[in-house]
Short mmCIF file of C-alpha atoms in Angstrom, two decimals:
data_model
loop_
_atom_site.label_atom_id
_atom_site.label_comp_id
_atom_site.label_asym_id
_atom_site.label_seq_id
_atom_site.Cartn_x
_atom_site.Cartn_y
_atom_site.Cartn_z
CA MET A 1 -92.23 -248.29 -25.61
CA THR A 2 -93.93 -248.80 -22.24
CA THR A 3 -96.71 -246.31 -21.52
CA ILE A 4 -97.38 -244.60 -18.19
CA ASN A 5 -100.55 -246.61 -17.81
CA GLU A 6 -98.61 -249.85 -18.14
CA ARG A 7 -96.12 -248.76 -15.48
CA ILE A 8 -98.64 -247.58 -12.91
CA GLN A 9 -98.89 -249.85 -9.89
CA THR A 10 -102.32 -250.55 -8.42
CA GLY A 11 -103.16 -251.07 -4.77
CA ARG A 12 -106.15 -251.40 -2.45
CA PRO A 13 -105.23 -250.07 0.99
CA THR A 14 -107.78 -249.42 3.73
CA LEU A 15 -108.51 -245.92 4.97
CA THR A 16 -106.57 -246.85 8.11
CA GLU A 17 -103.47 -247.42 6.01
CA MET A 18 -104.08 -244.25 3.98
CA HIS A 19 -104.61 -242.18 7.14
CA ASP A 20 -101.45 -243.56 8.74
CA ALA A 21 -99.45 -242.73 5.61
CA ILE A 22 -100.70 -239.16 5.68
CA THR A 23 -100.14 -238.56 9.39
CA ASN A 24 -96.61 -239.97 9.31
CA GLY A 25 -95.71 -237.93 6.25
CA LYS A 26 -95.37 -240.77 3.76
CA TYR A 27 -98.18 -239.23 1.69
CA PHE A 28 -98.39 -235.48 1.23
CA VAL A 29 -100.57 -233.06 -0.70
CA ASP A 30 -98.79 -231.02 -3.36
CA ASP A 31 -101.17 -228.07 -3.69
CA THR A 32 -99.49 -226.86 -6.87
CA PHE A 33 -101.90 -229.25 -8.57
CA GLN A 34 -105.03 -228.06 -6.75
CA ARG A 35 -105.11 -224.88 -4.73
CA ARG A 36 -108.59 -225.22 -3.27
CA LEU A 37 -108.62 -228.15 -0.86
CA VAL A 38 -111.89 -227.38 0.93
CA TRP A 39 -115.09 -228.80 -0.52
CA VAL A 40 -118.47 -227.29 0.19
CA GLU A 41 -120.32 -228.97 3.04
CA LYS A 42 -122.63 -231.07 0.86
CA GLN A 43 -119.73 -232.69 -0.98
CA ARG A 44 -117.91 -233.56 2.24
CA VAL A 45 -120.97 -235.10 3.83
CA ARG A 46 -121.87 -237.16 0.79
CA LEU A 47 -118.32 -238.49 0.51
CA ILE A 48 -118.44 -239.85 4.07
CA GLU A 49 -121.90 -241.29 3.41
CA THR A 50 -120.47 -243.04 0.34
CA ILE A 51 -117.88 -244.67 2.59
CA LEU A 52 -120.35 -245.64 5.32
CA ILE A 53 -122.78 -247.31 2.91
CA GLY A 54 -119.93 -249.11 1.16
CA TYR A 55 -120.17 -247.58 -2.30
CA PRO A 56 -116.94 -247.16 -4.30
CA MET A 57 -115.30 -243.78 -4.78
CA PRO A 58 -112.97 -242.69 -7.60
CA GLU A 59 -109.39 -243.93 -7.34
CA PHE A 60 -106.50 -241.95 -5.89
CA TYR A 61 -103.36 -241.22 -7.91
CA LEU A 62 -100.02 -241.03 -6.09
CA TRP A 63 -96.64 -240.06 -7.48
CA GLN A 64 -93.56 -241.67 -5.95
CA GLN A 65 -90.82 -239.24 -4.99
CA LYS A 66 -87.13 -240.02 -5.20
CA VAL A 67 -85.86 -242.28 -2.44
CA ASP A 68 -83.89 -240.51 0.30
CA ALA A 69 -80.42 -241.95 -0.21
CA THR A 70 -79.55 -241.60 3.49
CA THR A 71 -82.69 -242.92 5.18
CA GLY A 72 -84.14 -245.08 2.42
CA LYS A 73 -87.52 -243.46 2.95
CA GLN A 74 -89.79 -242.62 0.03
CA ARG A 75 -92.67 -240.17 0.06
CA HIS A 76 -95.66 -240.01 -2.28
CA SER A 77 -97.34 -236.89 -3.68
CA VAL A 78 -101.12 -237.00 -4.00
CA VAL A 79 -101.74 -236.06 -7.63
CA ASP A 80 -105.48 -236.69 -7.81
CA GLY A 81 -107.85 -237.16 -4.89
CA GLN A 82 -106.64 -234.32 -2.69
CA GLN A 83 -110.09 -232.98 -1.86
CA ARG A 84 -111.41 -236.41 -0.92
CA MET A 85 -108.38 -237.05 1.25
CA ASN A 86 -108.67 -233.70 2.97
CA ALA A 87 -112.39 -234.22 3.66
CA ILE A 88 -111.74 -237.61 5.27
CA ILE A 89 -108.97 -236.20 7.48
CA GLN A 90 -111.21 -233.33 8.56
CA PHE A 91 -114.08 -235.65 9.43
CA VAL A 92 -112.05 -238.05 11.58
CA GLY A 93 -110.52 -234.93 13.13
CA ASN A 94 -114.03 -234.08 14.38
CA GLU A 95 -114.20 -230.81 12.43
CA TRP A 96 -117.81 -231.17 11.16
CA SER A 97 -120.85 -233.42 11.33
CA LEU A 98 -122.89 -235.40 8.81
CA LYS A 99 -125.74 -232.95 8.36
CA SER A 100 -128.85 -234.96 7.50
CA THR A 101 -129.95 -232.40 4.90
CA TYR A 102 -127.32 -233.78 2.53
CA LEU A 103 -127.76 -237.49 3.28
CA ASP A 104 -129.76 -239.91 1.14
CA ASN A 105 -130.81 -241.70 4.30
CA LYS A 106 -131.75 -238.84 6.58
CA LYS A 107 -132.71 -241.25 9.37
CA ALA A 108 -129.43 -243.17 9.37
CA GLY A 109 -127.79 -243.74 12.72
CA TYR A 110 -124.92 -241.46 11.75
CA ALA A 111 -127.15 -238.55 10.66
CA ASN A 112 -126.18 -235.20 12.22
CA LYS A 113 -123.29 -236.81 14.10
CA ALA A 114 -119.66 -235.77 14.23
CA TRP A 115 -116.87 -238.39 14.30
CA SER A 116 -116.72 -238.49 18.10
CA GLU A 117 -120.47 -239.23 18.24
CA LEU A 118 -120.48 -242.17 15.81
CA GLU A 119 -121.11 -245.71 16.96
CA ASP A 120 -118.04 -247.94 16.95
CA ILE A 121 -119.54 -250.02 14.15
CA ASP A 122 -119.66 -246.95 11.87
CA LYS A 123 -116.14 -245.90 12.81
CA SER A 124 -114.87 -249.39 12.02
CA ARG A 125 -116.74 -249.35 8.72
CA LEU A 126 -114.88 -246.19 7.75
CA TRP A 127 -111.44 -247.44 8.84
CA ASN A 128 -111.91 -250.75 7.02
CA TYR A 129 -113.14 -249.12 3.81
CA VAL A 130 -110.92 -250.17 0.91
CA ILE A 131 -109.83 -247.58 -1.65
CA ASN A 132 -108.27 -247.95 -5.07
CA VAL A 133 -104.84 -246.36 -5.42
CA ARG A 134 -102.73 -246.04 -8.56
CA THR A 135 -99.06 -245.24 -7.94
CA ILE A 136 -96.93 -243.54 -10.61
CA PRO A 137 -93.17 -244.37 -10.61
CA SER A 138 -90.71 -241.70 -9.49
CA ASP A 139 -88.86 -241.57 -12.82
CA ILE A 140 -91.91 -240.05 -14.55
CA ASP A 141 -91.17 -236.32 -14.76
CA ARG A 142 -93.42 -233.53 -13.56
CA ASN A 143 -94.45 -232.41 -17.05
CA GLU A 144 -95.92 -235.84 -17.70
CA ILE A 145 -97.62 -235.84 -14.28
CA THR A 146 -99.17 -232.44 -15.05
CA ALA A 147 -100.39 -233.70 -18.42
CA LEU A 148 -101.85 -236.78 -16.71
CA PHE A 149 -103.61 -234.66 -14.09
CA LYS A 150 -105.12 -232.44 -16.78
CA ARG A 151 -106.24 -235.43 -18.80
CA LEU A 152 -107.86 -237.11 -15.79
CA ASN A 153 -109.90 -234.05 -14.96
CA GLU A 154 -110.68 -232.98 -18.52
CA THR A 155 -112.18 -236.38 -19.20
CA ASP A 156 -114.72 -236.19 -16.39
CA LYS A 157 -115.18 -232.40 -16.67
CA SER A 158 -114.39 -231.95 -12.97
CA LEU A 159 -111.94 -229.07 -13.45
CA ASN A 160 -112.61 -225.72 -15.04
CA PRO A 161 -109.99 -223.75 -17.06
CA GLN A 162 -108.59 -221.94 -14.01
CA GLU A 163 -108.14 -225.18 -12.07
CA ILE A 164 -106.35 -226.68 -15.06
CA ARG A 165 -104.12 -223.59 -15.24
CA ASN A 166 -103.32 -224.00 -11.56
CA ALA A 167 -102.01 -227.49 -12.29
CA GLU A 168 -100.14 -226.54 -15.45
CA PHE A 169 -98.50 -223.31 -14.27
CA ASN A 170 -96.81 -222.83 -10.94
CA GLY A 171 -94.90 -219.64 -11.67
CA LEU A 172 -94.87 -215.95 -10.90
CA PHE A 173 -98.14 -214.92 -12.54
CA LEU A 174 -100.13 -217.57 -10.69
CA LYS A 175 -98.50 -216.55 -7.41
CA ALA A 176 -99.35 -212.90 -8.08
CA SER A 177 -102.96 -213.83 -8.84
CA GLU A 178 -103.17 -215.74 -5.57
CA GLU A 179 -101.79 -212.72 -3.69
CA VAL A 180 -104.48 -210.49 -5.19
CA ALA A 181 -107.24 -213.00 -4.39
CA ASP A 182 -105.95 -213.23 -0.81
CA ASP A 183 -105.70 -209.46 -0.31
CA PRO A 184 -107.39 -208.50 3.00
CA LEU A 185 -109.71 -206.02 1.27
CA MET A 186 -110.74 -208.61 -1.30
CA LYS A 187 -111.52 -211.02 1.54
CA LYS A 188 -113.47 -208.27 3.32
CA TRP A 189 -115.62 -207.63 0.24
CA GLU A 190 -116.22 -211.34 -0.20
CA LYS A 191 -117.54 -211.48 3.34
CA GLU A 192 -119.55 -208.26 3.29
CA TRP A 193 -120.77 -208.22 -0.29
CA ASN A 194 -120.60 -211.91 -1.28
CA VAL A 195 -118.49 -211.17 -4.37
CA PHE A 196 -117.89 -214.90 -4.82
CA THR A 197 -119.88 -217.75 -3.34
CA ASP A 198 -118.07 -220.54 -1.47
CA ASN A 199 -118.55 -222.79 -4.48
CA GLU A 200 -117.17 -220.14 -6.87
CA LYS A 201 -114.11 -219.72 -4.66
CA ARG A 202 -113.66 -223.48 -4.55
CA ARG A 203 -113.68 -223.44 -8.35
CA MET A 204 -111.15 -220.56 -8.28
CA ALA A 205 -113.37 -217.83 -9.69
CA ASP A 206 -111.56 -215.40 -7.39
CA ILE A 207 -108.21 -216.40 -8.91
CA THR A 208 -109.58 -215.87 -12.41
CA PHE A 209 -110.83 -212.42 -11.40
CA ALA A 210 -107.49 -211.53 -9.83
CA SER A 211 -105.76 -212.64 -13.03
CA SER A 212 -108.03 -210.29 -14.98
CA LEU A 213 -106.84 -207.32 -12.93
CA LEU A 214 -103.19 -208.24 -13.43
CA ILE A 215 -103.77 -208.76 -17.15
CA TYR A 216 -105.31 -205.29 -17.32
CA HIS A 217 -102.12 -203.78 -15.88
CA ARG A 218 -99.95 -205.67 -18.38
CA MET A 219 -102.12 -205.60 -21.51
CA GLY A 220 -104.91 -203.11 -20.89
CA ILE A 221 -108.54 -204.11 -21.25
CA SER A 222 -108.58 -207.44 -23.08
CA ASN A 223 -110.57 -210.55 -23.93
CA ASP A 224 -110.32 -212.96 -21.03
CA THR A 225 -110.82 -216.15 -22.99
CA PRO A 226 -109.17 -219.30 -21.57
CA LYS A 227 -106.70 -219.25 -24.48
CA ASN A 228 -105.68 -215.63 -23.86
CA ILE A 229 -105.32 -216.12 -20.10
CA ASN A 230 -103.19 -219.22 -20.67
CA GLN A 231 -100.91 -217.22 -22.95
CA ILE A 232 -100.41 -214.59 -20.23
CA TYR A 233 -99.71 -217.26 -17.60
CA ASP A 234 -97.13 -218.75 -19.93
CA LEU A 235 -95.59 -215.39 -20.83
CA PHE A 236 -95.10 -214.34 -17.20
CA ASN A 237 -94.59 -217.76 -15.65
CA ASP A 238 -90.81 -217.56 -15.18
CA LEU A 239 -90.11 -213.83 -15.59
CA TYR A 240 -92.55 -211.20 -14.34
CA GLU A 241 -90.46 -208.08 -13.80
CA MET A 242 -93.44 -205.82 -13.08
CA LYS A 243 -94.99 -208.13 -10.51
CA ASP A 244 -94.30 -205.91 -7.48
CA THR A 245 -95.36 -202.79 -9.37
CA ASP A 246 -98.63 -204.38 -10.48
CA LEU A 247 -99.40 -205.69 -7.00
CA LYS A 248 -98.74 -202.23 -5.53
CA SER A 249 -101.09 -200.64 -8.09
CA ILE A 250 -103.82 -203.11 -7.24
CA GLN A 251 -103.40 -202.54 -3.51
CA ASP A 252 -103.60 -198.77 -4.02
CA ASN A 253 -106.72 -199.08 -6.17
CA PHE A 254 -108.31 -201.44 -3.67
CA LYS A 255 -107.82 -198.82 -0.94
CA VAL A 256 -109.56 -196.21 -3.08
CA MET A 257 -112.39 -198.64 -3.79
CA GLU A 258 -112.80 -199.39 -0.09
CA SER A 259 -113.00 -195.69 0.76
CA ILE A 260 -115.68 -195.28 -1.92
CA PHE A 261 -117.64 -198.28 -0.63
CA LEU A 262 -117.58 -196.71 2.82
CA GLU A 263 -119.11 -193.49 1.46
CA ASN A 264 -122.42 -195.18 0.64
CA GLU A 265 -123.46 -198.84 0.80
CA ILE A 266 -125.48 -198.52 -2.42
CA ILE A 267 -122.15 -198.47 -4.28
CA GLY A 268 -121.01 -201.75 -2.77
CA ASP A 269 -124.41 -203.35 -3.31
CA PHE A 270 -124.12 -202.71 -7.04
CA PHE A 271 -120.42 -202.77 -7.90
CA THR A 272 -119.33 -205.89 -6.03
CA SER A 273 -120.57 -208.40 -8.57
CA PRO A 274 -117.51 -209.48 -10.61
CA VAL A 275 -118.71 -207.81 -13.84
CA HIS A 276 -119.26 -204.44 -12.21
CA LEU A 277 -116.30 -204.77 -9.83
CA TYR A 278 -113.91 -205.15 -12.77
CA THR A 279 -115.53 -202.13 -14.43
CA LEU A 280 -115.24 -200.00 -11.30
CA TYR A 281 -111.63 -201.07 -10.77
CA VAL A 282 -110.51 -200.10 -14.27
CA THR A 283 -112.52 -196.87 -14.19
CA LEU A 284 -110.94 -195.80 -10.91
CA ASP A 285 -107.49 -196.67 -12.22
CA GLN A 286 -108.11 -194.45 -15.25
CA LEU A 287 -109.46 -191.66 -13.04
CA ARG A 288 -106.11 -191.31 -11.29
CA ASN A 289 -105.09 -188.44 -13.57
CA GLU A 290 -108.41 -186.63 -13.18
CA ASP A 291 -108.86 -183.79 -10.71
CA ILE A 292 -111.78 -185.30 -8.81
CA SER A 293 -111.89 -186.25 -5.15
CA THR A 294 -113.00 -189.57 -3.71
CA PRO A 295 -116.20 -188.09 -2.19
CA GLN A 296 -117.04 -186.56 -5.58
CA VAL A 297 -116.51 -189.91 -7.31
CA ALA A 298 -118.67 -191.64 -4.71
CA LYS A 299 -121.44 -189.10 -5.20
CA LYS A 300 -121.38 -189.64 -8.96
CA LEU A 301 -121.45 -193.40 -8.50
CA VAL A 302 -124.44 -193.23 -6.17
CA ASN A 303 -126.24 -191.18 -8.79
CA PHE A 304 -125.24 -193.65 -11.51
CA VAL A 305 -126.58 -196.65 -9.57
CA SER A 306 -129.81 -194.86 -8.74
CA VAL A 307 -130.48 -193.96 -12.36
CA TYR A 308 -129.40 -197.41 -13.58
CA LYS A 309 -131.84 -199.15 -11.23
CA THR A 310 -134.80 -196.85 -11.86
CA THR A 311 -134.49 -196.47 -15.63
CA ASN A 312 -135.75 -199.61 -17.33
CA ASN A 313 -135.69 -198.38 -20.92
CA PRO A 314 -133.11 -195.59 -21.28
CA LYS A 315 -132.64 -193.87 -24.60
CA PRO A 316 -130.22 -195.85 -26.78
CA ASP A 317 -127.60 -193.09 -26.91
CA THR A 318 -127.33 -192.51 -23.17
CA LEU A 319 -124.43 -193.59 -20.98
CA ILE A 320 -126.77 -195.79 -18.94
CA SER A 321 -128.00 -197.63 -22.02
CA LYS A 322 -124.44 -198.14 -23.28
CA TYR A 323 -123.33 -199.47 -19.90
CA ARG A 324 -126.35 -201.77 -19.72
CA GLU A 325 -125.60 -203.06 -23.20
CA GLY A 326 -121.99 -203.76 -22.22
CA ALA A 327 -123.18 -205.70 -19.16
CA ALA A 328 -125.77 -207.75 -21.03
CA SER A 329 -123.68 -210.39 -22.79
CA ARG A 330 -120.09 -211.60 -23.27
CA THR A 331 -119.19 -209.53 -20.24
CA ARG A 332 -115.51 -210.55 -20.30
CA SER A 333 -114.96 -209.57 -23.91
CA LYS A 334 -112.77 -206.58 -24.68
CA LEU A 335 -115.57 -204.72 -26.45
CA SER A 336 -118.09 -205.15 -23.62
CA ARG A 337 -115.54 -204.15 -21.01
CA GLU A 338 -114.46 -201.06 -22.92
CA GLN A 339 -118.09 -200.06 -23.38
CA ARG A 340 -118.82 -200.31 -19.66
CA VAL A 341 -115.62 -198.54 -18.58
CA GLU A 342 -116.08 -195.71 -21.09
CA SER A 343 -119.68 -195.18 -20.02
CA LEU A 344 -118.89 -195.15 -16.31
CA PHE A 345 -115.80 -192.98 -16.75
CA ASP A 346 -117.76 -190.40 -18.77
CA TRP A 347 -120.53 -190.41 -16.18
CA VAL A 348 -118.10 -189.64 -13.36
CA VAL A 349 -116.11 -186.89 -15.10
CA ARG A 350 -118.97 -185.09 -16.79
CA ASP A 351 -120.27 -181.86 -15.24
#
């Protein structure tokens, strides 16, 4: 039996040919394989430097689509190499410059220059750069393509578990997680409180966190191991009847959190790291049935943060010590999460 590897066709087009194929729609990016297409600045700059100095880059993998029976045209999906492709298109589109901080040769003629500022010789060097492309036949089904994508990135350790999940699952639970991560309030907190760094967002830490909130609404506080998260993605991939209900609950809780953050910035300073943000979210959700106003909750939280920060060695049986213990290690385990939530909940409701 012929293997996929034996059927893959190899090619060595120039970047001119690749760019033309992208702009005319022959090649397209299927972001169900990789959601985050924007590299951090250092990675983009170093990729272009790699091209300009003539070093090789990893090969691109394309997947042939079915031929259009009417027009005879055939498109190709970019399976692996999306971020490199996107960075190249951005650079020749004059969207950013080659900041010398990230270059090996900081005195190169192209240092600190955008595309429009490059000498013709450097532009030609980029256009004439030859890349290695491996094209997968159209009769290979998507399941095999997904398995190939996972294998490619598992081998070189370039993808983390969430990025692998993004390639493997393209159903309702992933879409819900993306909606939570893209919620305007979540974006506001990322900007104001730096909940996730640019690199963490590129590696989909925000999607993992959003998944944790959705899992809480379906399963309660749980262990967020890669295996457990994968099981939830699989369980709710095709049928997620409570999706709208869960998203509404998260939006409502986010609004309460925002009103509490606005009460005193000390709350946001402390509770917007992912570990504490998850704890605050679950605590507030469980406080819904308690007769306590938002200003009262905010006041209790300010007091909690103040004591937490000023008490280095609390007595072992205090709520502060129990919360600190739950935040010390294995912070995404069920036990640690329950310990933090119970401690914070008791702190807020006590007289």
